Coordinates of C-alpha atoms in Angstrom, one line a residue:
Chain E
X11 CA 167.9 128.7 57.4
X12 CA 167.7 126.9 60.3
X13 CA 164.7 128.7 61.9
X14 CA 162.7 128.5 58.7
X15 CA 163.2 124.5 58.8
X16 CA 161.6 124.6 62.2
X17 CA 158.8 127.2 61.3
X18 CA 158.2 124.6 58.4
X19 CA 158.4 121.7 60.8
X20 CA 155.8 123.4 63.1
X21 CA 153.6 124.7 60.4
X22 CA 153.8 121.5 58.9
X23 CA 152.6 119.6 62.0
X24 CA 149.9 121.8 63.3
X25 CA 148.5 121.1 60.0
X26 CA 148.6 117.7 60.1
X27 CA 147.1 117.6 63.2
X28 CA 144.2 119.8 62.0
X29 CA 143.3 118.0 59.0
X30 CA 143.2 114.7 61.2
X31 CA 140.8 116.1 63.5
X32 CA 139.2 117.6 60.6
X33 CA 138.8 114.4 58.5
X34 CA 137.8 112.1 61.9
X35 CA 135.4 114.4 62.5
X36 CA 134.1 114.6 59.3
X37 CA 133.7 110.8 59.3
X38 CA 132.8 110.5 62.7
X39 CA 129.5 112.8 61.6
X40 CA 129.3 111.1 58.3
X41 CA 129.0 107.4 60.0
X42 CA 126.9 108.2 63.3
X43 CA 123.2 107.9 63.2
X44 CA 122.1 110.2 64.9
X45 CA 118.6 108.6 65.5
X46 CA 120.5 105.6 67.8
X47 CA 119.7 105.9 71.1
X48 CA 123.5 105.1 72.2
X49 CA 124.4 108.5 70.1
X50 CA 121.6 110.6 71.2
X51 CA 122.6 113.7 73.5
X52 CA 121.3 113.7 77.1
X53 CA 118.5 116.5 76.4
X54 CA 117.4 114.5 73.4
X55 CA 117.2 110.9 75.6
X56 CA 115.4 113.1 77.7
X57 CA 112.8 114.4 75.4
X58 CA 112.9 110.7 74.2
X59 CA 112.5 109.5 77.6
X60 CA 109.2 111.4 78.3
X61 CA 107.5 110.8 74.9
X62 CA 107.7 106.8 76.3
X63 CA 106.8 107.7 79.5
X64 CA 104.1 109.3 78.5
X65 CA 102.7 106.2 75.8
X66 CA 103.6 103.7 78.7
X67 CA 100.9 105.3 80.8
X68 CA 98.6 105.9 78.0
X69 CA 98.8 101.9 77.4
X70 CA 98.7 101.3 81.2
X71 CA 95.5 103.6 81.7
X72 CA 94.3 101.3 78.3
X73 CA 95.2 97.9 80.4
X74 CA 93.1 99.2 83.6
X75 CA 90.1 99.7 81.4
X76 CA 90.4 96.7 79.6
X77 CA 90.6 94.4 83.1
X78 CA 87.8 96.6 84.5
X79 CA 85.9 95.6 81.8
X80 CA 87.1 91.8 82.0
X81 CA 85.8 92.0 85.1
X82 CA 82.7 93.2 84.5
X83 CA 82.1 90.7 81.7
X84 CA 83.6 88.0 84.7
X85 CA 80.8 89.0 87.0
X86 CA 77.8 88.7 84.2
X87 CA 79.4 85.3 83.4
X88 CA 78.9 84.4 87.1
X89 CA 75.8 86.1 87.2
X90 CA 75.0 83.5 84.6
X91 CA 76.1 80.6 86.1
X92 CA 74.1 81.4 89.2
X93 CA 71.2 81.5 87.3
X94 CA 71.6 78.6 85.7
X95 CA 72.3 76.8 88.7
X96 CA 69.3 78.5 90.2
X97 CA 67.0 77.1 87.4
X98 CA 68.4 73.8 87.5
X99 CA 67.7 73.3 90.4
X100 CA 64.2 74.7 90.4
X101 CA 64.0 72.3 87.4
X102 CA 64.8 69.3 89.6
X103 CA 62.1 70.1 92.3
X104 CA 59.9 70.7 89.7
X105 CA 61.1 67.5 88.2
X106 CA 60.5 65.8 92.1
X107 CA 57.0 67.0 92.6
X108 CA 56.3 65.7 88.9
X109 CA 57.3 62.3 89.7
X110 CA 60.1 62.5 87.1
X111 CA 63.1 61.2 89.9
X112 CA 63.2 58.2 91.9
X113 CA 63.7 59.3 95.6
X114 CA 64.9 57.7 98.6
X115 CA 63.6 58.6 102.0
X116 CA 62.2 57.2 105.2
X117 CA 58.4 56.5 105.2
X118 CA 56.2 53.1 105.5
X119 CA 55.0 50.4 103.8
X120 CA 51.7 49.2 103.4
X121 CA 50.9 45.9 101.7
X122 CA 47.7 45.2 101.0
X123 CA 46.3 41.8 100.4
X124 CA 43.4 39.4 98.6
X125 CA 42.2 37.2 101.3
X126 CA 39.8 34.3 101.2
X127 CA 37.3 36.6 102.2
X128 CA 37.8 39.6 100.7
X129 CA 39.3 41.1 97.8
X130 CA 41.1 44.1 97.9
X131 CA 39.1 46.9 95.5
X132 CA 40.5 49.6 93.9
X133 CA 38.6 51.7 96.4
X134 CA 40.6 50.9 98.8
X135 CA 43.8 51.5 97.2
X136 CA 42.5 54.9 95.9
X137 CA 41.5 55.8 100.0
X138 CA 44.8 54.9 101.1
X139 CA 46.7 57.0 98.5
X140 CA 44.2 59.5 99.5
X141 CA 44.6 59.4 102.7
X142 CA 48.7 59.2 102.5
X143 CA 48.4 62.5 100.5
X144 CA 46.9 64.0 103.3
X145 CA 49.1 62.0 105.9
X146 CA 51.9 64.3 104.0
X147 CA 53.4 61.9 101.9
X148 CA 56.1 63.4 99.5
X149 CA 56.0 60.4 97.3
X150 CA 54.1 57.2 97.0
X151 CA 54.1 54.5 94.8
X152 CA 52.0 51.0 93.7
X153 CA 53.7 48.3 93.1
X154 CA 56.5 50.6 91.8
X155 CA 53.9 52.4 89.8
X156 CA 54.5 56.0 90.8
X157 CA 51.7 58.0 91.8
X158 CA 51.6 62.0 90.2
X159 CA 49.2 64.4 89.8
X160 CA 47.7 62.8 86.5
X161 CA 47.8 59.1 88.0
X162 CA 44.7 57.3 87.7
X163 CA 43.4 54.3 90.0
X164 CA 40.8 52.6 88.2
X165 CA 39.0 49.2 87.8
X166 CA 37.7 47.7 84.7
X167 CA 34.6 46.1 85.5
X168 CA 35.8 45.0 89.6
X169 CA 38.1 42.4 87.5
X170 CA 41.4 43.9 87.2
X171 CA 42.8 47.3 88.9
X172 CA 45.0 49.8 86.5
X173 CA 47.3 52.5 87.9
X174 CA 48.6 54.7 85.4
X175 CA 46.5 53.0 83.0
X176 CA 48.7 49.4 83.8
X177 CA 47.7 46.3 85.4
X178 CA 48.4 45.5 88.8
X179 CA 48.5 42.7 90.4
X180 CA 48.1 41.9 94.1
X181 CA 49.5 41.6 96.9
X182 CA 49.5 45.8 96.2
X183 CA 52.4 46.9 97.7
X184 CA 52.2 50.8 98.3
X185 CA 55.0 52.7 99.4
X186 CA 55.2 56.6 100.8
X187 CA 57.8 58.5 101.7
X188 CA 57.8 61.7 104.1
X189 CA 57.4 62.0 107.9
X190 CA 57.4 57.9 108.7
X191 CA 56.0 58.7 112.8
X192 CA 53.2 60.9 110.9
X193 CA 52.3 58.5 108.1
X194 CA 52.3 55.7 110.5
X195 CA 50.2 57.2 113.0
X196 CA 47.9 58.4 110.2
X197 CA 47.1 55.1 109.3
X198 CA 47.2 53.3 112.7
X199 CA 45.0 56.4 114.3
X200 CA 41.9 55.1 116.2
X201 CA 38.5 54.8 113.3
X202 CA 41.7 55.4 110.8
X203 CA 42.5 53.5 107.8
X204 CA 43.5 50.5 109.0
X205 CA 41.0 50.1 111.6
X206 CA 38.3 50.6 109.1
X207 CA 39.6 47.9 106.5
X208 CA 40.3 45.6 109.4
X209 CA 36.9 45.9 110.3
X210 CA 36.0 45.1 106.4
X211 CA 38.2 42.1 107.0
X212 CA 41.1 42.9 104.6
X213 CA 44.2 42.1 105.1
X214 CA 46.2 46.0 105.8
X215 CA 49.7 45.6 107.2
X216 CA 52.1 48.7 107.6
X217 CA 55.8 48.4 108.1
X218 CA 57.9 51.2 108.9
X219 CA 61.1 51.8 106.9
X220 CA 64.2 54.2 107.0
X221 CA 65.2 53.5 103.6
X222 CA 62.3 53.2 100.7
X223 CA 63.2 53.7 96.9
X224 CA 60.4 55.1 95.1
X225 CA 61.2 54.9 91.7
X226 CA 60.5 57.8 88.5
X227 CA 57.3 58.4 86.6
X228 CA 58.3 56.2 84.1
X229 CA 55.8 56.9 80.9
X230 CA 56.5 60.7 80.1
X231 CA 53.5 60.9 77.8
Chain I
X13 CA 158.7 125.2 51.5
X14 CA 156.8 126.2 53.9
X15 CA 153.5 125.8 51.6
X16 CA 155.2 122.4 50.5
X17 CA 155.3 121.7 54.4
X18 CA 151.4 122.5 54.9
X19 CA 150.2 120.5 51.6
X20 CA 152.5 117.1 53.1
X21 CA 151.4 117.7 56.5
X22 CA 147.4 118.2 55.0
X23 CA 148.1 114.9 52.6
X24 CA 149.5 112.8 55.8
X25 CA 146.7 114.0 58.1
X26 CA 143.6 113.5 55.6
X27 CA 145.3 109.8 55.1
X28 CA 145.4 109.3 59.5
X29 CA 142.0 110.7 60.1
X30 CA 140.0 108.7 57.4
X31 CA 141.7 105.7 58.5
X32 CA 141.2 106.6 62.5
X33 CA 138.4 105.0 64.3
X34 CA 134.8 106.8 64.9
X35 CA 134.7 109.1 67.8
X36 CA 131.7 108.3 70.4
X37 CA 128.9 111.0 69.4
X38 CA 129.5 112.4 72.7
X39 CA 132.9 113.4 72.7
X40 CA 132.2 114.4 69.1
X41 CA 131.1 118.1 69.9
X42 CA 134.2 118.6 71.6
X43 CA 136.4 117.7 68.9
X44 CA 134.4 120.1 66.8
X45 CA 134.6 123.4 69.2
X46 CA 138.6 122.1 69.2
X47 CA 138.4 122.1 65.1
X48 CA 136.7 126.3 65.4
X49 CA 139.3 127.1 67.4
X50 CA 142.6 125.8 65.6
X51 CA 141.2 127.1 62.6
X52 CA 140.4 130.4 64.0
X53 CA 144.5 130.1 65.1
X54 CA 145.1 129.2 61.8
X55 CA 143.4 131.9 59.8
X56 CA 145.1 134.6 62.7
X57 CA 148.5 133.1 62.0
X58 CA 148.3 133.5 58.0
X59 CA 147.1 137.2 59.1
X60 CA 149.9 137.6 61.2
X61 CA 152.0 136.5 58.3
X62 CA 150.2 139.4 56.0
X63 CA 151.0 141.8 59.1
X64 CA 154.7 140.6 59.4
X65 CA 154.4 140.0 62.7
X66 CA 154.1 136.3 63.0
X67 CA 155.6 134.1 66.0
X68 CA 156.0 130.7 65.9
X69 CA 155.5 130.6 69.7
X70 CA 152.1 132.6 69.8
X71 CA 150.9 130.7 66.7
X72 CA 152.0 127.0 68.2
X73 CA 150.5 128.2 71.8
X74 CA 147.5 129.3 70.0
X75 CA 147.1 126.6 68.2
X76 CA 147.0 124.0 71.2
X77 CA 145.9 126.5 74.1
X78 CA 142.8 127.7 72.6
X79 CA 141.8 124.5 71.2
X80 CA 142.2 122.8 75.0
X81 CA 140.8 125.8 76.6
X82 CA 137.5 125.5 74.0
X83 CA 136.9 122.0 74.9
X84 CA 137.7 122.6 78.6
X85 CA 135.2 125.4 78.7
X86 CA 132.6 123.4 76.6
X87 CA 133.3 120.4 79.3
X88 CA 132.6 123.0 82.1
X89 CA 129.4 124.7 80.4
X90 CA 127.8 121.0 80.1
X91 CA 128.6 120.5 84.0
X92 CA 127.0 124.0 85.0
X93 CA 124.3 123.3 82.0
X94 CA 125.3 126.7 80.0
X95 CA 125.9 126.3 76.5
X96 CA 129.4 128.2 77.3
X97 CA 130.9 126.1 73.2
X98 CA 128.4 129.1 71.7
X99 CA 129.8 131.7 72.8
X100 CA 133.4 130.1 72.2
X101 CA 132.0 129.4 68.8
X102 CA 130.8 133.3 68.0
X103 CA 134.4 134.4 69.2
X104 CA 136.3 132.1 67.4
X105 CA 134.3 132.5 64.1
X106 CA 133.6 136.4 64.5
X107 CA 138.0 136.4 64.9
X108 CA 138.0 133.6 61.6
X109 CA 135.8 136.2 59.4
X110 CA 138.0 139.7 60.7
X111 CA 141.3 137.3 59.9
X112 CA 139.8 136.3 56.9
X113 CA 138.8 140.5 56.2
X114 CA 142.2 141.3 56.7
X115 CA 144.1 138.5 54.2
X116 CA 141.1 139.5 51.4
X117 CA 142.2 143.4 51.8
X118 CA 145.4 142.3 51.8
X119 CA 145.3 140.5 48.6
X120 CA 143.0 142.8 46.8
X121 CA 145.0 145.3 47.4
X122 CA 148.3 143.3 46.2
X123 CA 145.7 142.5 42.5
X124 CA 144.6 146.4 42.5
X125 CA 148.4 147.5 42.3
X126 CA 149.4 144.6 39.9
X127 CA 146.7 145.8 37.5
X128 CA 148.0 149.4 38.1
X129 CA 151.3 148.8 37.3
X130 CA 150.6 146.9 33.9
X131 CA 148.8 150.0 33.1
X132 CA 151.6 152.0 33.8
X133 CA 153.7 149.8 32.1
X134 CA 151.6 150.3 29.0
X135 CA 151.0 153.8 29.2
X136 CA 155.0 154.1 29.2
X137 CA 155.1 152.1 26.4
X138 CA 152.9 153.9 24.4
X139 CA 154.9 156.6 24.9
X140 CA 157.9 155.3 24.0
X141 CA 156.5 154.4 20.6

């Protein structure tokens, strides 16, 4: 009697035991997702593990091309700039030798004047822009009338002298900017231009200047 | 009372183990080699019982020595990366299914000679009358 209470017991136990295990198991498969990456075996992490490895360096290879070609675009912009720096600034020395910006410079002054002998014509205006031109004048002006390619120096009937078809009025105040000790000699040079209106009696002076201010074309027709 | 033992001990255990908490996933392949083989003890023991020559010793050692030896063996196929729990798996149930064999002969046997004997019965009868 007594044994068969203990085979009981035993049998009774192991049992129990087995049907715990059984039934934690059964909810421990039940409840776990097996797609969470805490649950996942280490061959599976694995497998998991190299599928990301590999789509991180298929995005990586993607971010190299993508700055490559950001930095090819980068260049072209720059490219771009340059040129457009470039022609600016050919448009400003285009703009210069049109006479469409004031400029500054060293160069001389020469101030013509009427005297009680003699007038001053608009021939002798029109030889001394001549001969500045060929002195190597970069810029030169009347009476702040700037001189360009399409400026005119004309008289209407020996009365009255119009530069850039307005009326000036003397004294004639001409101004030239380049090479001052070139201009100046130019003008000053033995037979030159000075020489030959002193000797017609009119009234030539030239002054030398480090800072003349010729000012823009004004009339952009 | 013995099978009044195993139903109470089933009841109580079904109650503990859907109350217990989750197992990590991990550890959860070793509980389940340790399930194969108690039940593979099990299934020998109720065999053993058919045979008449069950021991409460060999069944309780059975029941607790094969179950640690299958999870110490799984434990030691992870560490040298052989999948040792299949083999212990194909023993255990290969043992399960000739255990199981054995209490089927058994009690088809015990129906065959039942239905005999209620023949017999009814061919004496027949006689009789």
């Amino acid at each position: 009697m007594k044994a068969k209470i203990t085979i009981t017991i035993s049998i009774a136990c192991t049992a129990l035991i087995l049907t715990m295990i059984m039934f934690t198991q059964f909810k421990t498969v039940d409840e776990t997702d097996i797609t969470a990456l805490e649950t996942m075996r280490e061959t599976e992490l694995r497998t998991e593990l190299a599928s990301w490895k590999e789509k991180y360096e298929d995005v990586e290879s993607k971010i190299e091309e993508t700055n490559a070609k950001i930095d090819e675009y980068k260049k072209e912009l720059d490219n771009d700039a340059n040129t457009a720096e470039l022609l600016q600034n050919e448009i400003k020395e285009a703009e210069s030798y049109l006479g469409y910006n004031s400029l500054q410079g060293q160069g001389v002054i020469i101030t013509l004047k009427n005297t009680e002998l003699r007038d001053i014509d608009y021939s002798d205006i029109l030889a001394l822009v001549n001969e500045l031109n060929a002195a190597g004048a970069e810029a030169i002006s009347i009476n702040d009338e700037r001189v360009i390619s399409i400026t005119d120096i004309i008289t209407v009937k020996y009365i009255s002298i119009l530069v850039n078809t307005k009326r000036i009025q003397a004294p004639y105040i001409i101004k030239a900017i380049g090479d001052k000790k070139y201009l100046e000699s130019a003008l000053n040079i033995k037979g030159g231009y000075i020489d030959l209106k002193k000797s017609e009696e009119k009234s030539v002076e030239c002054v030398v200047d480090d800072n003349i201010i010729i000012p823009a074309y004004e009339d952009k027709r | 009372m013995i099978y009044i033992g195993i139903i109470l001990g089933c009841v109580i255990g079904a109650i503990i183990g859907s109350m217990a908490p989750v197992i990590p996933y991990t550890y959860s392949s070793y509980l389940s080699i340790a399930i194969v083989a108690a039940l593979d003890t099990v299934f020998g023991g109720i065999a053993s019982v058919i045979k008449k020559n069950f021991d409460l010793k060999i069944f309780l050692s059975g029941f607790f020595g094969n179950s640690i030896l299958s999870i110490a063996l799984t434990y030691l196929g992870e560490k040298l990366n052989v999948d040792i729990y299949l083999a212990a798996i194909v023993v255990f149930v290969g043992r399960m299914f000739m255990n199981l064999g054995i209490i089927r002969r058994y009690y088809i046997d015990k129906w065959v000679t039942m239905i005999e004997k209620r023949k017999n019965k009814k061919v004496k009868e027949e006689v009789k009358e």
